Amino acid sequence: MKVIDHINGSKRTQLSIEVLPPLKGQTIDSIYATLDSLVEFQPAFVDVTYHREEYVFREVSNGLLEKMVVRKRPGTVGICAAIKYKYGIDPVPHLICGGFSKEETENALIDLNFLGIDNVLVLRGDPIKSEGRFKPESDGHAHAVNLLDQVIDMNQGKYLDPDLKNQNPTNFCAGVAGYPEKHFESPSMKTDLKYLKMKVDHGAEYIVTQLFYDNQVYFDFVKSCRQAGIMVPIIPGLKPISTKAQLNIVPHFFHVNLPDELVEQVERAKNDSEVREIGIDWCKQQCRELIKAEVPVLHFYTMGRAKSTYEIAKAVF
Ligand code: FAD
């Protein structure tokens, strides 16, 4: 079932989660453990992230360094199929531009279609860690909107090979990312919203936001989107703080602000188990206010820490 049908078919706020594929060499058990613990809240859907390749340098003879390409978290498509058929929950694989040619994207979409997966979250992806800025593949896509066009083309039966005959259209529901505090590369919120609107005009049916810790930021973002003519559902993304180190890590990686009150509470905490409680309480308050505002879904970035999400879901659903 499509994410948009889950949203339109329910009057109450639902839960969804995002999981990361395990590191290469690990088993799928960590994903099952996360889902086993959260399945009682009937997640509407489960997003599975996609992680592009990274460059690592390994020392070889004579102190020389050899550049190697590694993909540390493969398995997105397989995990989606496992979730769909083990739990009957709709998976949402993330599709990214980075590291993918158009041909590889087409083949991935064909695999997903054959597996009966109805949804994709269409993203540009982050730059390779060792590169400062995002570089598209020469035969790939530069922006999420271009990748989205390929998905929508396939939904209309248009594949890359113009000579193909009797092509079957796919039927994916595509979501995209939005940034309540602006995407870090964008020169202004107005410019960022212009491109967000472009994604919706090109066929995105809903938006999932970057995580945020101040609900007012989300409410203002939704208002700005509506004023800009972006009318699709906007799903808030949430991640409870769980360690003191995250006071620096979260703003650095996600380009978001932490409210003074939350920072002060975390700074006063004696240890990380106190921080975890503070993070859970903060997130519970966010959730209660968001549910009151009738948001369609609360989307939790679990990042391998399902316990906090469980405690929050138990309290608010
Ligand atoms: P885009 O929509 O392409 O936007 C990127 C920047 O370019 C923005 O500044 C935008 O304003 C601008 N822009 C957009 N379109 C155009 C255009 N046509 N011309 C000029 N400028 C334009 N990363 C991963 O690697 N894997 C994941 O699984 C993943 N999942 C995510 C899930 C969510 C919900 C979110 C919010 C982010 C996720 N990311 C993931 C991170 C994301 O890939 C990065 O934030 C990335 O830097 C931007 O992706 P985007 O899809 O928003 O890109």
Short mmCIF file of C-alpha atoms and ligand atoms in Angstrom, two decimals:
data_model
loop_
_atom_site.label_atom_id
_atom_site.label_comp_id
_atom_site.label_asym_id
_atom_site.label_seq_id
_atom_site.Cartn_x
_atom_site.Cartn_y
_atom_site.Cartn_z
CA MET A 1 0.00 0.00 0.00
CA LYS A 2 1.18 3.50 -0.79
CA VAL A 3 2.27 5.93 1.93
CA ILE A 4 -0.22 8.49 0.60
CA ASP A 5 -3.04 5.93 1.00
CA HIS A 6 -1.94 5.22 4.58
CA ILE A 7 -2.16 8.96 5.24
CA ASN A 8 -5.47 9.55 3.48
CA GLY A 9 -7.02 6.42 4.96
CA SER A 10 -6.48 7.34 8.61
CA LYS A 11 -7.95 10.12 10.74
CA ARG A 12 -5.41 9.64 13.54
CA THR A 13 -1.69 10.36 13.66
CA GLN A 14 0.25 7.23 12.78
CA LEU A 15 3.79 6.07 13.55
CA SER A 16 6.53 5.38 11.03
CA ILE A 17 10.20 4.67 11.52
CA GLU A 18 13.46 4.82 9.63
CA VAL A 19 16.04 2.05 9.97
CA LEU A 20 19.61 1.83 8.71
CA PRO A 21 20.91 -1.30 6.99
CA PRO A 22 23.36 -3.10 9.31
CA LEU A 23 27.08 -2.63 8.72
CA LYS A 24 28.46 -5.04 6.13
CA GLY A 25 29.12 -8.44 7.71
CA GLN A 26 26.37 -8.07 10.34
CA THR A 27 23.07 -9.95 10.22
CA ILE A 28 19.57 -8.55 9.66
CA ASP A 29 18.69 -9.40 13.30
CA SER A 30 19.12 -5.81 14.50
CA ILE A 31 16.40 -4.71 12.04
CA TYR A 32 14.11 -7.50 13.24
CA ALA A 33 14.79 -6.56 16.88
CA THR A 34 13.80 -2.96 16.14
CA LEU A 35 10.62 -4.01 14.36
CA ASP A 36 9.72 -6.67 16.95
CA SER A 37 9.82 -4.00 19.63
CA LEU A 38 7.76 -1.44 17.68
CA VAL A 39 5.30 -3.61 15.81
CA GLU A 40 2.66 -3.21 18.57
CA PHE A 41 2.29 0.44 17.48
CA GLN A 42 1.38 -0.73 13.96
CA PRO A 43 3.87 1.36 12.00
CA ALA A 44 2.24 2.63 8.81
CA PHE A 45 5.52 2.17 6.96
CA VAL A 46 9.24 1.63 7.55
CA ASP A 47 11.87 3.63 5.68
CA VAL A 48 15.17 1.94 4.90
CA THR A 49 18.05 4.31 4.19
CA TYR A 50 20.49 3.95 1.31
CA HIS A 51 24.19 4.48 1.89
CA ARG A 52 26.49 5.29 -0.94
CA GLU A 53 30.05 4.12 -1.33
CA GLU A 54 32.93 5.69 0.58
CA TYR A 55 36.62 5.96 -0.24
CA VAL A 56 39.04 4.47 2.28
CA PHE A 57 42.82 4.48 2.10
CA ARG A 58 44.64 1.28 3.12
CA GLU A 59 48.38 1.07 3.65
CA VAL A 60 50.09 -1.27 1.19
CA SER A 61 53.84 -2.03 0.81
CA ASN A 62 56.47 0.73 1.15
CA GLY A 63 54.07 2.88 3.16
CA LEU A 64 52.04 3.59 0.02
CA LEU A 65 48.31 4.14 0.35
CA GLU A 66 45.79 2.39 -1.86
CA LYS A 67 42.41 4.04 -2.45
CA MET A 68 39.54 1.58 -2.09
CA VAL A 69 35.83 1.95 -2.63
CA VAL A 70 33.65 0.39 0.08
CA ARG A 71 29.92 0.37 0.68
CA LYS A 72 29.56 -0.06 4.42
CA ARG A 73 25.80 -0.54 4.64
CA PRO A 74 24.54 -2.45 1.61
CA GLY A 75 21.24 -4.36 1.51
CA THR A 76 18.46 -1.75 1.28
CA VAL A 77 16.40 -3.66 -1.31
CA GLY A 78 16.76 -7.02 0.47
CA ILE A 79 15.84 -5.51 3.84
CA CYS A 80 12.73 -3.92 2.30
CA ALA A 81 11.62 -7.27 0.88
CA ALA A 82 12.27 -8.97 4.24
CA ILE A 83 10.21 -6.35 6.12
CA LYS A 84 7.34 -6.57 3.65
CA TYR A 85 7.06 -10.34 3.71
CA LYS A 86 7.95 -11.03 7.37
CA TYR A 87 5.84 -8.27 8.97
CA GLY A 88 3.38 -7.23 6.26
CA ILE A 89 4.47 -3.62 6.83
CA ASP A 90 5.05 -1.38 3.83
CA PRO A 91 8.74 -0.62 3.36
CA VAL A 92 9.96 2.63 1.85
CA PRO A 93 13.40 2.19 0.30
CA HIS A 94 15.42 5.37 -0.08
CA LEU A 95 16.71 6.00 -3.58
CA ILE A 96 19.63 8.36 -4.01
CA CYS A 97 21.33 10.06 -6.97
CA GLY A 98 24.86 9.71 -5.57
CA GLY A 99 26.75 6.73 -6.94
CA PHE A 100 23.94 5.64 -9.25
CA SER A 101 23.75 5.80 -13.05
CA LYS A 102 20.30 6.17 -14.59
CA GLU A 103 20.55 2.57 -15.78
CA GLU A 104 21.30 1.32 -12.24
CA THR A 105 18.39 3.34 -10.91
CA GLU A 106 16.09 1.83 -13.53
CA ASN A 107 17.21 -1.68 -12.61
CA ALA A 108 16.72 -0.99 -8.89
CA LEU A 109 13.20 0.27 -9.61
CA ILE A 110 12.48 -2.86 -11.65
CA ASP A 111 13.65 -5.03 -8.70
CA LEU A 112 11.45 -3.07 -6.27
CA ASN A 113 8.48 -3.32 -8.61
CA PHE A 114 8.92 -7.10 -8.95
CA LEU A 115 9.07 -7.35 -5.15
CA GLY A 116 5.70 -5.61 -4.86
CA ILE A 117 7.15 -2.54 -3.13
CA ASP A 118 4.93 0.50 -3.76
CA ASN A 119 6.96 3.35 -2.30
CA VAL A 120 10.26 5.17 -2.66
CA LEU A 121 11.73 8.18 -0.87
CA VAL A 122 13.63 10.08 -3.55
CA LEU A 123 16.78 11.88 -2.42
CA ARG A 124 19.93 13.36 -3.79
CA GLY A 125 22.10 11.82 -1.10
CA ASP A 126 25.02 13.32 0.75
CA PRO A 127 28.47 13.88 -0.76
CA ILE A 128 31.06 11.12 -0.36
CA LYS A 129 32.61 11.70 3.08
CA SER A 130 36.05 12.58 1.70
CA GLU A 131 34.58 15.03 -0.87
CA GLY A 132 33.38 18.46 0.16
CA ARG A 133 30.47 18.79 -2.20
CA PHE A 134 28.06 16.51 -3.98
CA LYS A 135 29.27 15.32 -7.39
CA PRO A 136 26.71 13.57 -9.59
CA GLU A 137 27.70 10.55 -11.68
CA SER A 138 28.38 11.53 -15.31
CA ASP A 139 25.40 9.37 -16.35
CA GLY A 140 23.39 9.97 -13.16
CA HIS A 141 21.23 12.67 -11.60
CA ALA A 142 22.33 15.94 -10.01
CA HIS A 143 19.23 16.60 -7.91
CA ALA A 144 16.41 14.67 -6.31
CA VAL A 145 13.96 16.23 -8.78
CA ASN A 146 15.80 14.61 -11.72
CA LEU A 147 15.68 11.20 -10.05
CA LEU A 148 12.02 11.80 -9.28
CA ASP A 149 11.40 12.48 -12.99
CA GLN A 150 12.83 9.04 -13.77
CA VAL A 151 10.49 7.40 -11.22
CA ILE A 152 7.49 9.27 -12.61
CA ASP A 153 8.52 8.39 -16.18
CA MET A 154 8.53 4.72 -15.24
CA ASN A 155 5.10 5.17 -13.65
CA GLN A 156 4.04 6.27 -17.14
CA GLY A 157 5.71 3.30 -18.79
CA LYS A 158 8.70 5.34 -20.04
CA TYR A 159 11.95 3.40 -19.63
CA LEU A 160 15.39 4.61 -20.70
CA ASP A 161 15.48 2.59 -23.91
CA PRO A 162 13.14 4.34 -26.37
CA ASP A 163 12.98 1.21 -28.54
CA LEU A 164 11.50 -0.93 -25.76
CA LYS A 165 8.08 -2.30 -26.69
CA ASN A 166 5.06 -3.09 -24.45
CA GLN A 167 6.62 -1.54 -21.36
CA ASN A 168 4.63 -2.00 -18.15
CA PRO A 169 4.16 1.13 -16.09
CA THR A 170 5.27 0.96 -12.46
CA ASN A 171 3.10 2.48 -9.75
CA PHE A 172 5.40 3.99 -7.12
CA CYS A 173 4.32 6.57 -4.59
CA ALA A 174 7.28 8.95 -4.27
CA GLY A 175 8.10 11.07 -1.24
CA VAL A 176 10.86 13.67 -0.93
CA ALA A 177 12.85 15.41 1.82
CA GLY A 178 12.15 18.89 3.22
CA TYR A 179 14.17 21.03 5.60
CA PRO A 180 12.33 23.14 8.22
CA GLU A 181 15.63 24.92 8.99
CA LYS A 182 16.65 25.11 5.28
CA HIS A 183 18.93 22.72 3.43
CA PHE A 184 22.47 23.71 4.38
CA GLU A 185 23.58 24.36 0.78
CA SER A 186 20.65 26.56 -0.10
CA PRO A 187 21.32 30.32 -0.11
CA SER A 188 17.89 31.10 1.39
CA MET A 189 14.70 29.50 2.63
CA LYS A 190 12.85 31.02 -0.33
CA THR A 191 15.20 29.28 -2.80
CA ASP A 192 14.96 26.00 -0.92
CA LEU A 193 11.15 26.18 -0.98
CA LYS A 194 11.23 26.93 -4.72
CA TYR A 195 13.05 23.62 -5.31
CA LEU A 196 10.85 21.78 -2.82
CA LYS A 197 7.80 23.00 -4.75
CA MET A 198 9.47 21.83 -7.96
CA LYS A 199 9.73 18.31 -6.48
CA VAL A 200 6.04 18.36 -5.58
CA ASP A 201 5.06 19.78 -8.98
CA HIS A 202 7.03 16.95 -10.59
CA GLY A 203 5.04 14.30 -8.73
CA ALA A 204 6.17 13.94 -5.09
CA GLU A 205 3.11 12.98 -3.06
CA TYR A 206 4.40 13.80 0.42
CA ILE A 207 7.37 15.32 2.25
CA VAL A 208 9.35 13.94 5.20
CA THR A 209 11.22 16.59 7.16
CA GLN A 210 14.72 16.68 8.48
CA LEU A 211 14.69 16.18 12.25
CA PHE A 212 13.96 19.20 14.45
CA TYR A 213 13.69 19.87 18.18
CA ASP A 214 11.51 22.98 18.23
CA ASN A 215 7.99 22.34 16.99
CA GLN A 216 7.55 26.02 16.13
CA VAL A 217 10.19 25.54 13.43
CA TYR A 218 8.04 22.77 11.91
CA PHE A 219 4.79 24.75 12.19
CA ASP A 220 6.42 27.79 10.53
CA PHE A 221 7.82 25.55 7.78
CA VAL A 222 4.40 24.03 7.05
CA LYS A 223 2.92 27.55 6.91
CA SER A 224 5.64 28.73 4.50
CA CYS A 225 5.12 25.64 2.33
CA ARG A 226 1.37 26.26 2.12
CA GLN A 227 2.00 29.92 1.24
CA ALA A 228 4.38 28.74 -1.50
CA GLY A 229 1.67 26.45 -2.89
CA ILE A 230 3.09 23.18 -1.51
CA MET A 231 -0.06 21.37 -0.44
CA VAL A 232 1.04 17.73 0.08
CA PRO A 233 1.25 16.12 3.57
CA ILE A 234 4.40 17.11 5.50
CA ILE A 235 5.55 14.35 7.87
CA PRO A 236 7.63 15.56 10.84
CA GLY A 237 10.93 13.72 11.44
CA LEU A 238 11.97 13.15 15.07
CA LYS A 239 15.02 11.80 16.84
CA PRO A 240 15.37 11.93 20.62
CA ILE A 241 18.74 13.11 21.95
CA SER A 242 20.44 10.26 23.82
CA THR A 243 24.03 11.30 24.55
CA LYS A 244 25.80 14.49 25.58
CA ALA A 245 28.06 14.22 22.53
CA GLN A 246 25.01 14.68 20.30
CA LEU A 247 24.83 18.34 21.38
CA ASN A 248 27.62 18.87 18.83
CA ILE A 249 27.10 15.88 16.52
CA VAL A 250 23.44 16.60 15.67
CA PRO A 251 23.94 20.24 14.56
CA HIS A 252 27.10 19.24 12.68
CA PHE A 253 25.59 16.36 10.70
CA PHE A 254 22.01 17.48 10.29
CA HIS A 255 22.45 21.27 10.16
CA VAL A 256 19.76 21.90 12.76
CA ASN A 257 19.55 24.05 15.89
CA LEU A 258 18.91 22.78 19.39
CA PRO A 259 16.69 24.93 21.64
CA ASP A 260 18.54 26.61 24.56
CA GLU A 261 16.32 24.89 27.12
CA LEU A 262 17.14 21.43 25.77
CA VAL A 263 20.87 22.22 25.60
CA GLU A 264 20.87 23.49 29.20
CA GLN A 265 19.03 20.40 30.46
CA VAL A 266 21.48 18.08 28.70
CA GLU A 267 24.50 20.05 29.93
CA ARG A 268 23.24 19.73 33.51
CA ALA A 269 22.81 15.92 33.20
CA LYS A 270 25.28 13.81 35.22
CA ASN A 271 25.58 11.00 32.67
CA ASP A 272 24.19 9.69 29.38
CA SER A 273 21.44 7.70 31.03
CA GLU A 274 20.10 11.01 32.41
CA VAL A 275 20.53 12.54 28.95
CA ARG A 276 18.50 9.71 27.46
CA GLU A 277 15.62 10.44 29.86
CA ILE A 278 15.79 14.14 29.03
CA GLY A 279 15.75 13.34 25.29
CA ILE A 280 12.77 11.02 25.69
CA ASP A 281 10.80 13.57 27.75
CA TRP A 282 11.56 16.32 25.24
CA CYS A 283 10.49 14.17 22.32
CA LYS A 284 7.29 13.07 24.13
CA GLN A 285 6.33 16.72 24.53
CA GLN A 286 7.06 17.35 20.86
CA CYS A 287 4.92 14.35 19.87
CA ARG A 288 1.96 15.33 22.05
CA GLU A 289 1.90 18.82 20.53
CA LEU A 290 2.28 17.45 17.00
CA ILE A 291 -0.54 14.94 17.53
CA LYS A 292 -2.72 17.80 18.82
CA ALA A 293 -1.89 19.66 15.62
CA GLU A 294 -3.13 16.57 13.73
CA VAL A 295 0.05 15.78 11.84
CA PRO A 296 -0.50 12.70 9.65
CA VAL A 297 2.46 10.64 10.88
CA LEU A 298 5.25 10.88 13.47
CA HIS A 299 8.39 9.62 11.73
CA PHE A 300 11.16 8.42 14.05
CA TYR A 301 14.77 8.21 12.98
CA THR A 302 15.59 5.18 15.13
CA MET A 303 19.26 4.94 14.09
CA GLY A 304 19.61 1.59 15.81
CA ARG A 305 18.15 2.90 19.10
CA ALA A 306 14.63 1.56 19.15
CA LYS A 307 14.35 1.66 22.97
CA SER A 308 13.86 5.42 23.16
CA THR A 309 11.34 5.31 20.30
CA TYR A 310 9.49 2.50 22.11
CA GLU A 311 9.21 4.52 25.35
CA ILE A 312 7.99 7.58 23.45
CA ALA A 313 5.49 5.63 21.36
CA LYS A 314 4.18 3.85 24.48
CA ALA A 315 3.52 7.21 26.12
CA VAL A 316 1.96 9.05 23.21
CA PHE A 317 0.03 6.50 21.10
P1 FAD B 1 17.76 18.04 -3.44
O1 FAD B 1 16.28 18.13 -3.43
O2 FAD B 1 18.42 17.72 -4.72
O3 FAD B 1 18.32 19.39 -2.82
C1 FAD B 1 19.71 19.58 -2.53
C2 FAD B 1 20.06 21.06 -2.60
O4 FAD B 1 19.96 21.53 -3.96
C3 FAD B 1 19.12 21.96 -1.79
O5 FAD B 1 19.91 23.03 -1.31
C4 FAD B 1 18.10 22.45 -2.81
O6 FAD B 1 17.56 23.72 -2.46
C5 FAD B 1 18.93 22.51 -4.09
N1 FAD B 1 18.18 22.12 -5.29
C6 FAD B 1 17.21 21.19 -5.41
N2 FAD B 1 16.83 21.04 -6.70
C7 FAD B 1 17.59 21.89 -7.42
C8 FAD B 1 17.69 22.18 -8.81
N3 FAD B 1 16.91 21.58 -9.71
N4 FAD B 1 18.61 23.11 -9.21
C9 FAD B 1 19.42 23.73 -8.31
N5 FAD B 1 19.36 23.49 -6.97
C10 FAD B 1 18.47 22.58 -6.54
N6 FAD B 1 21.04 10.69 2.44
C11 FAD B 1 21.51 9.49 2.02
O7 FAD B 1 22.64 9.44 1.50
N7 FAD B 1 20.76 8.35 2.17
C12 FAD B 1 19.53 8.35 2.72
O8 FAD B 1 18.91 7.30 2.83
C13 FAD B 1 18.99 9.60 3.17
N8 FAD B 1 17.75 9.68 3.71
C14 FAD B 1 17.23 10.90 4.07
C15 FAD B 1 15.91 10.99 4.54
C16 FAD B 1 15.37 12.23 4.91
C17 FAD B 1 13.94 12.30 5.38
C18 FAD B 1 16.16 13.42 4.82
C19 FAD B 1 15.59 14.75 5.23
C20 FAD B 1 17.46 13.33 4.34
C21 FAD B 1 18.01 12.09 3.95
N9 FAD B 1 19.31 11.99 3.43
C22 FAD B 1 19.81 10.75 3.01
C23 FAD B 1 20.16 13.16 3.34
C24 FAD B 1 19.95 13.92 2.00
O9 FAD B 1 20.33 13.09 0.93
C25 FAD B 1 20.80 15.17 2.05
O10 FAD B 1 20.23 16.09 2.95
C26 FAD B 1 21.14 15.83 0.73
O11 FAD B 1 22.15 16.81 1.00
C27 FAD B 1 19.98 16.54 0.04
O12 FAD B 1 19.05 15.65 -0.44
P2 FAD B 1 17.68 16.18 -1.13
O13 FAD B 1 16.99 14.99 -1.60
O14 FAD B 1 16.97 17.11 -0.23
O15 FAD B 1 18.32 16.96 -2.37
#
